[in-house]
Rosetta silent file (secondary structure, phi, psi, omega in degrees, C-alpha in Angstrom):
SEQUENCE: MYWQIITNGLLLGGLYSCIAAGFSLVWGVLNIINILHGSLIVLGAYLAYFAHAQYGLNPFVIAVPVGLATFVFGYVIQRVSINRVIGKPVLITLSLTFGLDLILNDSMISLFQADYRKISFDPPLPIIEIGSVLIPVDRLIATAISLACVVVIWILLRSTRLGRAIIAVRADIATAPLMGIRVHDVYALSFAIAAALAGISGALLAAIFPISPLMAGGYLSKSFAICVFGGLGNLPGAIAGGLALGLIESLASAWFGPQYMVTVSFCVLLALLYFKPNGMFGKRGFE
SCORE:     score description
SCORE:     0.000 S_00000001
   1 L     0.000  -44.526 -176.768    0.000    0.000    0.000 S_00000001
   2 H   -68.887  -32.127  176.292    2.724    2.475    0.950 S_00000001
   3 H   -64.408  -37.162  177.083    4.644    1.855   -2.267 S_00000001
   4 H   -66.149  -41.469  178.751    1.507    2.771   -4.196 S_00000001
   5 H   -62.890  -44.212  179.875    1.079    5.948   -2.132 S_00000001
   6 H   -64.866  -42.482  178.330    4.715    6.929   -2.702 S_00000001
   7 H   -60.601  -46.329  178.176    4.447    6.201   -6.426 S_00000001
   8 H   -59.707  -41.097 -179.941    1.317    8.328   -6.713 S_00000001
   9 H   -65.183  -41.200  179.823    3.038   11.134   -4.827 S_00000001
  10 H   -67.795  -40.126  178.444    6.133   11.085   -7.032 S_00000001
  11 H   -64.961  -41.128  177.477    4.076   11.075  -10.234 S_00000001
  12 H   -68.090  -40.278 -179.565    2.010   13.989   -8.972 S_00000001
  13 H   -64.743  -33.699  176.204    5.105   15.794   -7.729 S_00000001
  14 H   -60.741  -40.324  175.528    6.761   15.562  -11.128 S_00000001
  15 H   -65.383  -42.245  179.859    3.851   17.499  -12.595 S_00000001
  16 H   -60.739  -31.385 -179.117    4.017   20.034   -9.785 S_00000001
  17 H   -60.222  -44.243  179.948    7.680   20.684  -10.608 S_00000001
  18 H   -70.464  -35.648  177.085    6.828   22.060  -14.035 S_00000001
  19 H   -58.255  -42.737 -173.286    3.913   24.037  -12.599 S_00000001
  20 H   -85.859  -22.159 -173.670    6.225   25.799  -10.146 S_00000001
  21 H   -60.402  -44.895  179.475    9.314   26.264  -12.329 S_00000001
  22 H   -65.604  -40.755  177.683    7.850   29.146  -14.322 S_00000001
  23 H   -60.641  -42.891  179.447    6.496   30.843  -11.214 S_00000001
  24 H   -64.708  -38.951 -179.228    9.928   30.558   -9.606 S_00000001
  25 H   -62.754  -47.045 -179.669   11.631   31.965  -12.712 S_00000001
  26 H   -65.620  -43.488 -179.840    9.472   35.108  -12.786 S_00000001
  27 H   -63.165  -41.607 -176.576    9.761   35.632   -9.052 S_00000001
  28 H   -73.051  -37.421 -174.577   13.532   35.145   -9.127 S_00000001
  29 H   -92.770  -50.601 -176.774   14.349   37.285  -12.182 S_00000001
  30 H   -86.939  -10.597 -176.612   11.644   39.956  -12.345 S_00000001
  31 L    57.555   42.440  179.759   11.081   40.023   -8.570 S_00000001
  32 L  -126.633  133.274  171.046    7.337   39.784   -9.218 S_00000001
  33 L   -85.102  105.551 -169.731    4.826   37.442   -7.600 S_00000001
  34 L   -84.621   93.146  179.493    2.931   36.507  -10.751 S_00000001
  35 L   -64.881  -21.292 -179.462   -0.723   36.072   -9.758 S_00000001
  36 L   -70.496  -15.071 -169.767   -1.471   35.423  -13.451 S_00000001
  37 H   -56.955  -44.627 -178.558    0.438   32.127  -13.373 S_00000001
  38 H   -61.567  -39.902  179.310   -2.500   29.893  -12.403 S_00000001
  39 H   -70.366  -30.763  174.813   -4.676   31.232  -15.214 S_00000001
  40 H   -64.936  -37.165  176.034   -1.859   30.677  -17.729 S_00000001
  41 H   -62.940  -45.642  179.561   -1.816   27.021  -16.669 S_00000001
  42 H   -64.865  -37.461  176.503   -5.576   26.783  -17.187 S_00000001
  43 H   -59.129  -45.543  176.506   -5.226   28.511  -20.582 S_00000001
  44 H   -60.693  -38.368  178.694   -2.745   25.833  -21.655 S_00000001
  45 H   -63.214  -42.359 -179.462   -5.135   23.154  -20.427 S_00000001
  46 H   -70.898  -36.037  175.424   -7.996   24.539  -22.515 S_00000001
  47 H   -59.832  -43.629  178.345   -5.829   24.872  -25.623 S_00000001
  48 H   -67.025  -40.876 -178.680   -4.935   21.185  -25.292 S_00000001
  49 H   -61.327  -48.152 -176.959   -8.538   20.214  -24.541 S_00000001
  50 H   -73.476  -30.435  173.503   -9.987   21.916  -27.616 S_00000001
  51 H   -62.845  -37.535  177.301   -7.166   20.686  -29.853 S_00000001
  52 H   -73.081  -44.050 -176.221   -8.098   17.166  -28.747 S_00000001
  53 H   -68.441  -38.235 -174.951  -11.869   17.716  -28.955 S_00000001
  54 H   -88.990  -35.694 -172.572  -11.839   19.430  -32.365 S_00000001
  55 H  -122.241   -0.679  178.319   -8.939   17.748  -34.144 S_00000001
  56 L    71.599   21.191 -177.508   -8.258   14.591  -32.149 S_00000001
  57 L   -78.903  138.386  179.317   -4.723   15.695  -31.247 S_00000001
  58 L   -70.898  127.567 -177.852   -3.003   13.906  -28.388 S_00000001
  59 L   -61.354  -28.478  177.985   -2.409   16.352  -25.494 S_00000001
  60 L   -70.656  -35.208 -179.304    1.032   14.866  -24.851 S_00000001
  61 L   -71.570  -37.666 -175.467    2.034   15.464  -28.471 S_00000001
  62 L   -95.248    7.891 -179.614    0.800   19.056  -28.556 S_00000001
  63 H   -58.418  -44.113 -179.697    2.099   20.036  -25.106 S_00000001
  64 H   -69.270  -45.109  173.212    5.138   21.787  -26.608 S_00000001
  65 H   -57.330  -37.905  174.940    3.118   23.613  -29.332 S_00000001
  66 H   -61.715  -41.447  176.962    0.748   24.758  -26.584 S_00000001
  67 H   -61.162  -37.650  177.066    3.804   25.984  -24.693 S_00000001
  68 H   -64.772  -38.492  178.209    4.913   27.955  -27.761 S_00000001
  69 H   -64.034  -44.768  179.437    1.476   29.589  -27.944 S_00000001
  70 H   -72.939  -25.075  173.156    1.597   30.635  -24.293 S_00000001
  71 H   -59.435  -50.116  179.863    5.227   31.749  -24.810 S_00000001
  72 H   -62.636  -44.030  179.369    4.050   34.292  -27.395 S_00000001
  73 H   -60.533  -45.685  179.885    1.106   35.307  -25.207 S_00000001
  74 H   -64.371  -39.349  179.250    3.370   35.777  -22.190 S_00000001
  75 H   -61.561  -45.055 -179.813    5.915   37.781  -24.196 S_00000001
  76 H   -64.298  -45.332  179.698    3.224   40.187  -25.409 S_00000001
  77 H   -59.181  -42.298 -178.534    1.713   40.563  -21.928 S_00000001
  78 H   -66.564  -44.918 -178.200    5.125   41.330  -20.441 S_00000001
  79 H   -65.691  -39.960 -173.581    6.058   43.868  -23.103 S_00000001
  80 H   -78.116  -39.091 -170.995    2.699   45.651  -23.078 S_00000001
  81 L  -125.602  -56.122 -171.529    1.959   45.812  -19.365 S_00000001
  82 H   -64.988  -32.366 -179.718    4.233   44.088  -16.855 S_00000001
  83 H   -59.262  -24.720 -177.028    7.380   45.721  -18.230 S_00000001
  84 H   -77.984  -15.005 -176.445    6.007   49.079  -17.089 S_00000001
  85 H  -115.656    8.831  177.460    5.939   48.140  -13.398 S_00000001
  86 L   -60.839  129.974  179.909    9.299   46.375  -13.037 S_00000001
  87 L    85.104   -4.081  177.997   11.024   47.751   -9.955 S_00000001
  88 L   -79.863  165.795  178.129    7.862   49.388   -8.643 S_00000001
  89 L   -54.266  150.939 -172.804    6.541   48.702   -5.102 S_00000001
  90 H   -60.138  -32.033 -179.574    5.200   45.203   -4.578 S_00000001
  91 H   -63.709  -35.538  179.509    1.612   46.416   -4.172 S_00000001
  92 H   -68.948  -46.670 -179.315    1.665   47.843   -7.704 S_00000001
  93 H   -66.502  -39.041  176.439    3.044   44.669   -9.301 S_00000001
  94 H   -63.066  -42.335 -179.127    0.640   42.501   -7.327 S_00000001
  95 H   -63.695  -40.733 -179.651   -2.291   44.690   -8.347 S_00000001
  96 H   -65.725  -50.876 -178.299   -1.328   44.508  -12.020 S_00000001
  97 H   -66.665  -31.364  175.304   -0.868   40.735  -12.160 S_00000001
  98 H   -65.777  -42.839  177.561   -4.030   40.290  -10.098 S_00000001
  99 H   -63.925  -42.788  176.970   -5.950   42.455  -12.571 S_00000001
 100 H   -62.339  -38.264  177.702   -4.525   40.546  -15.541 S_00000001
 101 H   -63.072  -43.219  178.480   -5.488   37.301  -13.829 S_00000001
 102 H   -61.380  -43.286 -179.456   -9.073   38.513  -13.379 S_00000001
 103 H   -62.630  -49.269 -177.596   -9.297   39.516  -17.046 S_00000001
 104 H   -66.737  -44.328 -177.316   -7.916   36.214  -18.345 S_00000001
 105 H   -67.134  -43.379  178.535   -9.834   34.019  -15.914 S_00000001
 106 H   -66.361  -33.807  176.266  -13.152   35.802  -16.441 S_00000001
 107 H   -64.073  -41.194  178.530  -12.611   35.647  -20.206 S_00000001
 108 H   -67.377  -37.244  176.856  -12.135   31.877  -19.996 S_00000001
 109 H   -64.086  -40.232  179.292  -15.257   31.524  -17.856 S_00000001
 110 H   -66.599  -39.929 -177.249  -17.223   33.535  -20.442 S_00000001
 111 H   -79.519  -42.745 -170.526  -15.872   31.517  -23.364 S_00000001
 112 H  -108.207   -9.044 -172.485  -15.693   28.024  -21.872 S_00000001
 113 L    69.847  168.385 -177.461  -18.080   28.229  -18.875 S_00000001
 114 L   -91.892    2.295 -179.675  -17.040   27.075  -15.411 S_00000001
 115 L   -64.975  147.578  176.956  -18.069   23.455  -16.004 S_00000001
 116 L   -78.300  137.714  178.913  -15.394   20.807  -15.572 S_00000001
 117 E  -125.816  152.540 -174.957  -14.217   19.132  -18.783 S_00000001
 118 L  -139.459  135.135  173.078  -12.136   15.998  -19.228 S_00000001
 119 L   -79.868  128.837  178.569  -10.099   14.565  -22.074 S_00000001
 120 L  -113.059  126.653  178.316  -11.043   10.949  -22.735 S_00000001
 121 L   -88.823  136.134  178.152   -8.615    8.670  -24.547 S_00000001
 122 L  -131.962  108.684    2.413  -10.048    6.101  -26.949 S_00000001
 123 L   -75.972  161.527  178.882   -8.842    3.459  -26.389 S_00000001
 124 L   -61.194  146.828  178.115   -7.920    4.200  -22.747 S_00000001
 125 L   -70.056  146.359 -175.559   -4.218    4.281  -21.969 S_00000001
 126 L   -73.932  172.347  175.915   -2.932    1.154  -20.209 S_00000001
 127 E  -120.233  127.217  178.640   -1.776    0.768  -16.618 S_00000001
 128 E   -84.330  131.810  179.961    1.643   -0.715  -15.862 S_00000001
 129 E  -112.553  117.775  176.845    1.623   -3.219  -13.008 S_00000001
 130 E  -119.747  100.789 -173.568    4.858   -3.759  -11.066 S_00000001
 131 L    63.354 -122.484  178.893    4.151   -6.142   -8.224 S_00000001
 132 L   -96.334    3.720 -177.046    1.371   -4.527   -6.234 S_00000001
 133 E   -97.247  128.846  177.706    2.084   -1.038   -7.627 S_00000001
 134 E  -105.428  128.113 -178.230   -0.096    0.312  -10.435 S_00000001
 135 E  -120.720  106.039  176.423    1.368    3.054  -12.638 S_00000001
 136 E   -64.205  130.993 -176.823   -1.049    4.802  -15.028 S_00000001
 137 H   -63.558  -35.125 -179.634    0.737    5.403  -18.320 S_00000001
 138 H   -63.090  -40.327  178.888   -0.818    8.854  -18.732 S_00000001
 139 H   -70.275  -36.200  179.400    0.655   10.038  -15.433 S_00000001
 140 H   -64.287  -45.309  179.115    4.017    8.465  -16.222 S_00000001
 141 H   -63.990  -45.038 -179.008    4.219   10.232  -19.599 S_00000001
 142 H   -61.609  -41.891  179.578    3.081   13.554  -18.120 S_00000001
 143 H   -65.814  -41.590  179.758    5.644   13.350  -15.328 S_00000001
 144 H   -62.941  -45.300  178.942    8.452   12.478  -17.754 S_00000001
 145 H   -64.298  -42.525 -179.094    7.608   15.406  -20.046 S_00000001
 146 H   -59.760  -51.252 -179.399    7.240   17.747  -17.079 S_00000001
 147 H   -65.571  -37.296  178.781   10.617   16.873  -15.566 S_00000001
 148 H   -62.165  -40.355  179.188   12.275   16.950  -18.996 S_00000001
 149 H   -63.500  -42.441  179.582   11.009   20.503  -19.575 S_00000001
 150 H   -65.445  -41.311  179.091   12.398   21.704  -16.252 S_00000001
 151 H   -64.324  -41.020  178.477   15.756   20.046  -16.948 S_00000001
 152 H   -61.388  -43.666  178.576   15.895   21.627  -20.430 S_00000001
 153 H   -64.842  -39.057  178.277   15.255   25.083  -18.955 S_00000001
 154 H   -63.023  -42.630  177.447   17.919   24.464  -16.305 S_00000001
 155 H   -63.762  -40.962  177.652   20.434   23.493  -19.024 S_00000001
 156 H   -58.234  -42.668 -179.253   19.429   26.590  -21.001 S_00000001
 157 H   -67.171  -32.471 -175.448   20.151   28.754  -17.967 S_00000001
 158 H   -88.204  -25.228 -164.563   23.532   27.129  -17.375 S_00000001
 159 H  -122.859   -2.937 -177.328   24.817   26.686  -20.929 S_00000001
 160 L  -118.805  162.929  178.979   23.498   29.424  -23.231 S_00000001
 161 H   -63.360  -41.762  177.350   24.128   33.129  -23.637 S_00000001
 162 H   -61.205  -43.275 -179.913   20.495   33.895  -22.817 S_00000001
 163 H   -61.870  -42.984  179.030   20.702   31.750  -19.700 S_00000001
 164 H   -66.481  -33.134  176.371   23.842   33.485  -18.501 S_00000001
 165 H   -66.261  -40.834  177.694   22.173   36.844  -19.141 S_00000001
 166 H   -61.625  -44.802  179.393   19.184   35.774  -17.040 S_00000001
 167 H   -63.591  -39.882 -179.438   21.499   34.688  -14.223 S_00000001
 168 H   -64.755  -42.692  178.559   23.441   37.952  -14.459 S_00000001
 169 H   -63.705  -40.452  179.368   20.278   40.056  -14.248 S_00000001
 170 H   -65.810  -36.799 -174.887   19.106   38.016  -11.282 S_00000001
 171 H   -77.638  -41.346 -175.327   22.468   38.344   -9.537 S_00000001
 172 L  -154.612   93.229 -176.958   23.166   42.062  -10.090 S_00000001
 173 L   -66.139  -28.401 -178.125   20.653   44.209  -11.940 S_00000001
 174 L   -72.795  -36.896 -176.217   22.841   47.315  -11.628 S_00000001
 175 L   -86.080  -27.051 -174.917   25.906   45.766  -13.274 S_00000001
 176 H   -54.296  -45.471  178.905   24.142   43.719  -15.969 S_00000001
 177 H   -62.683  -29.508  178.618   23.538   46.671  -18.367 S_00000001
 178 H   -68.619  -19.944  178.260   27.235   47.588  -18.125 S_00000001
 179 H   -92.371    9.755  178.321   28.035   44.128  -19.514 S_00000001
 180 L    85.182   13.109 -178.858   25.937   44.793  -22.617 S_00000001
 181 L   -87.187  128.236  177.156   22.874   42.891  -21.396 S_00000001
 182 L   -85.137   97.461 -168.977   19.535   44.282  -22.557 S_00000001
 183 H   -60.745  -42.796 -176.839   17.712   43.918  -19.280 S_00000001
 184 H   -67.724  -30.544  173.840   14.189   44.515  -20.563 S_00000001
 185 H   -67.147  -39.855  177.556   14.667   41.844  -23.237 S_00000001
 186 H   -62.900  -42.729  177.406   15.791   39.433  -20.528 S_00000001
 187 H   -58.870  -47.395 -176.955   12.706   40.289  -18.482 S_00000001
 188 H   -64.040  -43.965 -179.208   10.398   39.683  -21.446 S_00000001
 189 H   -69.494  -36.060  177.108   12.008   36.379  -22.415 S_00000001
 190 H   -62.664  -44.925  179.058   12.061   35.166  -18.805 S_00000001
 191 H   -65.367  -38.935  179.534    8.343   35.865  -18.453 S_00000001
 192 H   -65.827  -40.904  176.880    7.665   34.213  -21.824 S_00000001
 193 H   -62.121  -41.875  177.710    9.617   31.086  -20.830 S_00000001
 194 H   -62.210  -40.885  177.818    7.630   30.950  -17.597 S_00000001
 195 H   -64.914  -36.691  177.286    4.387   31.260  -19.575 S_00000001
 196 H   -63.682  -43.667  177.014    5.543   28.431  -21.858 S_00000001
 197 H   -62.223  -38.109  177.348    6.171   26.183  -18.856 S_00000001
 198 H   -63.962  -43.397  179.460    2.720   27.091  -17.535 S_00000001
 199 H   -63.792  -42.839  177.450    1.122   26.206  -20.874 S_00000001
 200 H   -62.399  -43.926  177.742    2.932   22.872  -21.077 S_00000001
 201 H   -57.992  -44.228  179.898    1.905   22.093  -17.502 S_00000001
 202 H   -61.650  -42.360  178.689   -1.705   22.881  -18.354 S_00000001
 203 H   -62.272  -40.735  179.510   -1.676   20.592  -21.389 S_00000001
 204 H   -68.759  -39.792  178.061   -0.260   17.741  -19.303 S_00000001
 205 H   -65.005  -37.293 -179.853   -2.765   18.324  -16.499 S_00000001
 206 H   -64.467  -25.753  178.942   -5.626   18.321  -19.010 S_00000001
 207 L   -74.356  -14.758 -173.441   -4.573   14.832  -20.106 S_00000001
 208 L  -118.098  -44.946 -171.523   -5.080   13.508  -16.566 S_00000001
 209 L  -114.183  156.879  169.293   -7.488   15.665  -14.577 S_00000001
 210 L   -62.727  150.718 -177.502  -10.747   17.516  -15.278 S_00000001
 211 E  -123.747  151.231  176.857  -10.159   21.190  -16.024 S_00000001
 212 L  -162.159  149.211  174.918  -12.030   24.400  -15.215 S_00000001
 213 H   -58.708  -22.317 -179.121  -11.124   28.101  -14.946 S_00000001
 214 H   -69.824  -10.759 -177.218  -11.985   27.779  -11.261 S_00000001
 215 H   -86.354   -5.826 -174.825   -8.818   25.691  -10.748 S_00000001
 216 H   -59.612  -42.715 -179.074   -6.429   28.591  -11.421 S_00000001
 217 H   -62.633  -37.318  178.166   -6.217   29.648   -7.772 S_00000001
 218 H   -64.586  -42.460  178.427   -5.313   26.133   -6.662 S_00000001
 219 H   -66.223  -37.222  178.219   -2.454   25.906   -9.149 S_00000001
 220 H   -63.323  -45.023 -178.776   -1.192   29.324   -8.060 S_00000001
 221 H   -65.354  -36.963  177.395   -1.139   28.344   -4.382 S_00000001
 222 H   -66.478  -40.026  177.800    0.715   25.104   -5.173 S_00000001
 223 H   -60.243  -44.355  179.242    3.291   27.042   -7.200 S_00000001
 224 H   -61.880  -45.284 -178.797    3.850   29.403   -4.293 S_00000001
 225 H   -62.108  -42.092 -178.461    4.188   26.523   -1.832 S_00000001
 226 H   -66.489  -38.042  176.997    6.705   24.687   -4.016 S_00000001
 227 H   -61.882  -36.953  177.277    8.829   27.829   -4.392 S_00000001
 228 H   -69.188  -41.564  177.237    8.959   28.081   -0.614 S_00000001
 229 H   -59.559  -50.149 -169.540    9.863   24.385   -0.333 S_00000001
 230 H   -91.510  -13.754 -176.988   12.597   24.494   -2.964 S_00000001
 231 L   101.279  141.145 -175.905   13.958   28.005   -2.609 S_00000001
 232 L   -66.400  128.657  175.308   13.318   31.128   -4.672 S_00000001
 233 L    69.308   21.662 -176.201   14.611   31.001   -8.248 S_00000001
 234 L  -114.643  103.232 -175.372   16.111   27.530   -7.831 S_00000001
 235 H   -67.681  -42.760  171.720   15.035   25.158  -10.628 S_00000001
 236 H   -58.747  -34.212  176.157   16.508   21.994   -9.060 S_00000001
 237 H   -66.103  -32.082  176.814   14.718   23.172   -5.936 S_00000001
 238 H   -65.006  -39.249  176.709   11.479   23.380   -7.937 S_00000001
 239 H   -64.640  -49.161 -179.414   11.865   19.701   -8.846 S_00000001
 240 H   -63.349  -42.185  179.459   12.633   18.738   -5.251 S_00000001
 241 H   -65.808  -39.091  177.183    9.853   20.958   -3.914 S_00000001
 242 H   -63.776  -45.217  178.255    7.349   19.575   -6.409 S_00000001
 243 H   -63.470  -39.866  179.307    8.212   15.992   -5.526 S_00000001
 244 H   -63.583  -44.795 -179.842    8.039   16.839   -1.817 S_00000001
 245 H   -65.402  -39.521  177.320    4.610   18.454   -2.151 S_00000001
 246 H   -60.960  -43.493  178.247    3.339   15.525   -4.208 S_00000001
 247 H   -64.982  -42.938 -179.882    4.495   13.062   -1.556 S_00000001
 248 H   -61.855  -45.119 -179.948    3.024   15.134    1.271 S_00000001
 249 H   -64.496  -40.582 -179.718   -0.340   15.387   -0.486 S_00000001
 250 H   -65.569  -44.550  178.972   -0.384   11.680   -1.299 S_00000001
 251 H   -66.922  -42.090  179.515    0.483   10.666    2.266 S_00000001
 252 H   -63.468  -39.334  178.901   -1.949   13.180    3.776 S_00000001
 253 H   -64.516  -38.820 -179.127   -4.736   11.927    1.528 S_00000001
 254 H   -73.052  -38.545 -174.863   -4.077    8.325    2.552 S_00000001
 255 H   -83.791  -42.094 -172.134   -3.733    9.006    6.287 S_00000001
 256 H  -112.411  -11.489 -176.267   -6.274   11.763    6.914 S_00000001
 257 L   103.465  148.693 -176.482   -8.503   11.721    3.842 S_00000001
 258 H   -61.539  -23.694 -178.726   -8.409   13.854    0.673 S_00000001
 259 H   -68.597  -19.451  179.970  -10.407   16.641    2.355 S_00000001
 260 H  -104.715    5.121 -173.998   -7.410   17.390    4.616 S_00000001
 261 H   -59.559  -49.959 -177.783   -4.741   17.064    1.931 S_00000001
 262 H   -68.292  -40.001  179.970   -4.271   20.788    1.293 S_00000001
 263 H   -59.918  -47.963  179.876   -4.498   21.685    4.989 S_00000001
 264 H   -62.765  -41.607 -178.715   -1.754   19.231    5.949 S_00000001
 265 H   -59.275  -43.817 -177.729    0.443   20.384    3.050 S_00000001
 266 H   -77.620  -24.135  171.285    0.316   24.015    4.131 S_00000001
 267 H   -65.502  -41.789  175.836    0.893   23.108    7.781 S_00000001
 268 H   -63.562  -39.047  177.838    4.120   21.415    6.683 S_00000001
 269 H   -60.039  -45.087  179.200    4.903   24.531    4.640 S_00000001
 270 H   -62.908  -39.194  177.938    4.522   26.764    7.691 S_00000001
 271 H   -64.066  -41.472  178.945    6.784   24.470    9.702 S_00000001
 272 H   -63.689  -42.008  178.642    9.417   24.604    6.958 S_00000001
 273 H   -59.565  -35.569 -178.644    9.232   28.403    6.850 S_00000001
 274 H   -67.244  -44.052 -174.446    9.880   28.518   10.582 S_00000001
 275 H   -89.546  -33.030 -178.015   13.009   26.338   10.463 S_00000001
 276 L  -136.759   83.761 -175.609   14.336   27.141    6.948 S_00000001
 277 L   -60.923  -24.575 -179.597   13.044   30.505    5.673 S_00000001
 278 L   -94.425   10.789  178.938   15.031   30.214    2.413 S_00000001
 279 L    94.861  178.643 -176.120   13.656   26.788    1.522 S_00000001
 280 L   -62.424  -33.913 -176.055   15.128   23.299    1.638 S_00000001
 281 L   -89.545  -12.863  173.509   18.267   24.306   -0.262 S_00000001
 282 L    65.396   27.465  178.075   18.800   27.466    1.762 S_00000001
 283 L  -147.790  159.457 -176.753   19.899   29.640   -1.142 S_00000001
 284 L  -116.623  160.807  176.483   18.410   32.081   -3.582 S_00000001
 285 L    84.604  177.596 -177.275   18.870   32.688   -7.284 S_00000001
 286 L   -90.940   77.918 -173.225   19.858   30.352  -10.116 S_00000001
 287 L  -104.211    0.000    0.000   22.878   28.853   -8.378 S_00000001
């Protein structure tokens, strides 16, 4: 029984890692708590849902194209609005992203309604049985894609000119322009990459769970919790934090019931904040 609980937690946590990576990137580079993040995830989920419903496209196959669509959307949003409040007091940036979230979420409710929708595979995807542990193939594929996306972004940050520019801006915003770095371009691309990760996460979630615009707040709160678990702006920490949250939720659901899953998770979060305010890794930035 416990192996099944742990397996479920790890599969769920892998998905959470991709959900939180983009949120962590924006928070770490732009120093903005992006309230819009949850609605971007739901937008990606609906793009995948309608691509499947209208054209029969597999959500796992179109996850990256969905991410490209949300990349463009995020880039435009950052250039048009968010770029104007970079460096402003936190209340201003929170108010802007909160307003953008209301616009996007209410637009999705108007277009798609608040009813829950679910992608159904025909034929259903198989379940792998290893001893007494059952592994749904859809969750396994989603987790693999999710973790692969986070690893690719981490490699991009470590090994490319754009990645080094992002790290430089995060480390010292005053010195970065003196090194020839176009800071506002870095901000826009960082936000767009985060939006792409949100869109991919949404497409993967749509392949497994029912979707609704009402779920945006839940995804946002999980992203915030994982960033606290793993450390601000730390992509390996996002993976570790996502896996940790998935395990905590799975264990809490088994021990106390699913109705207490979120409560237990945030109690653990508060305890972690008390003992390790900078997260499990105890460091900030893309180190």
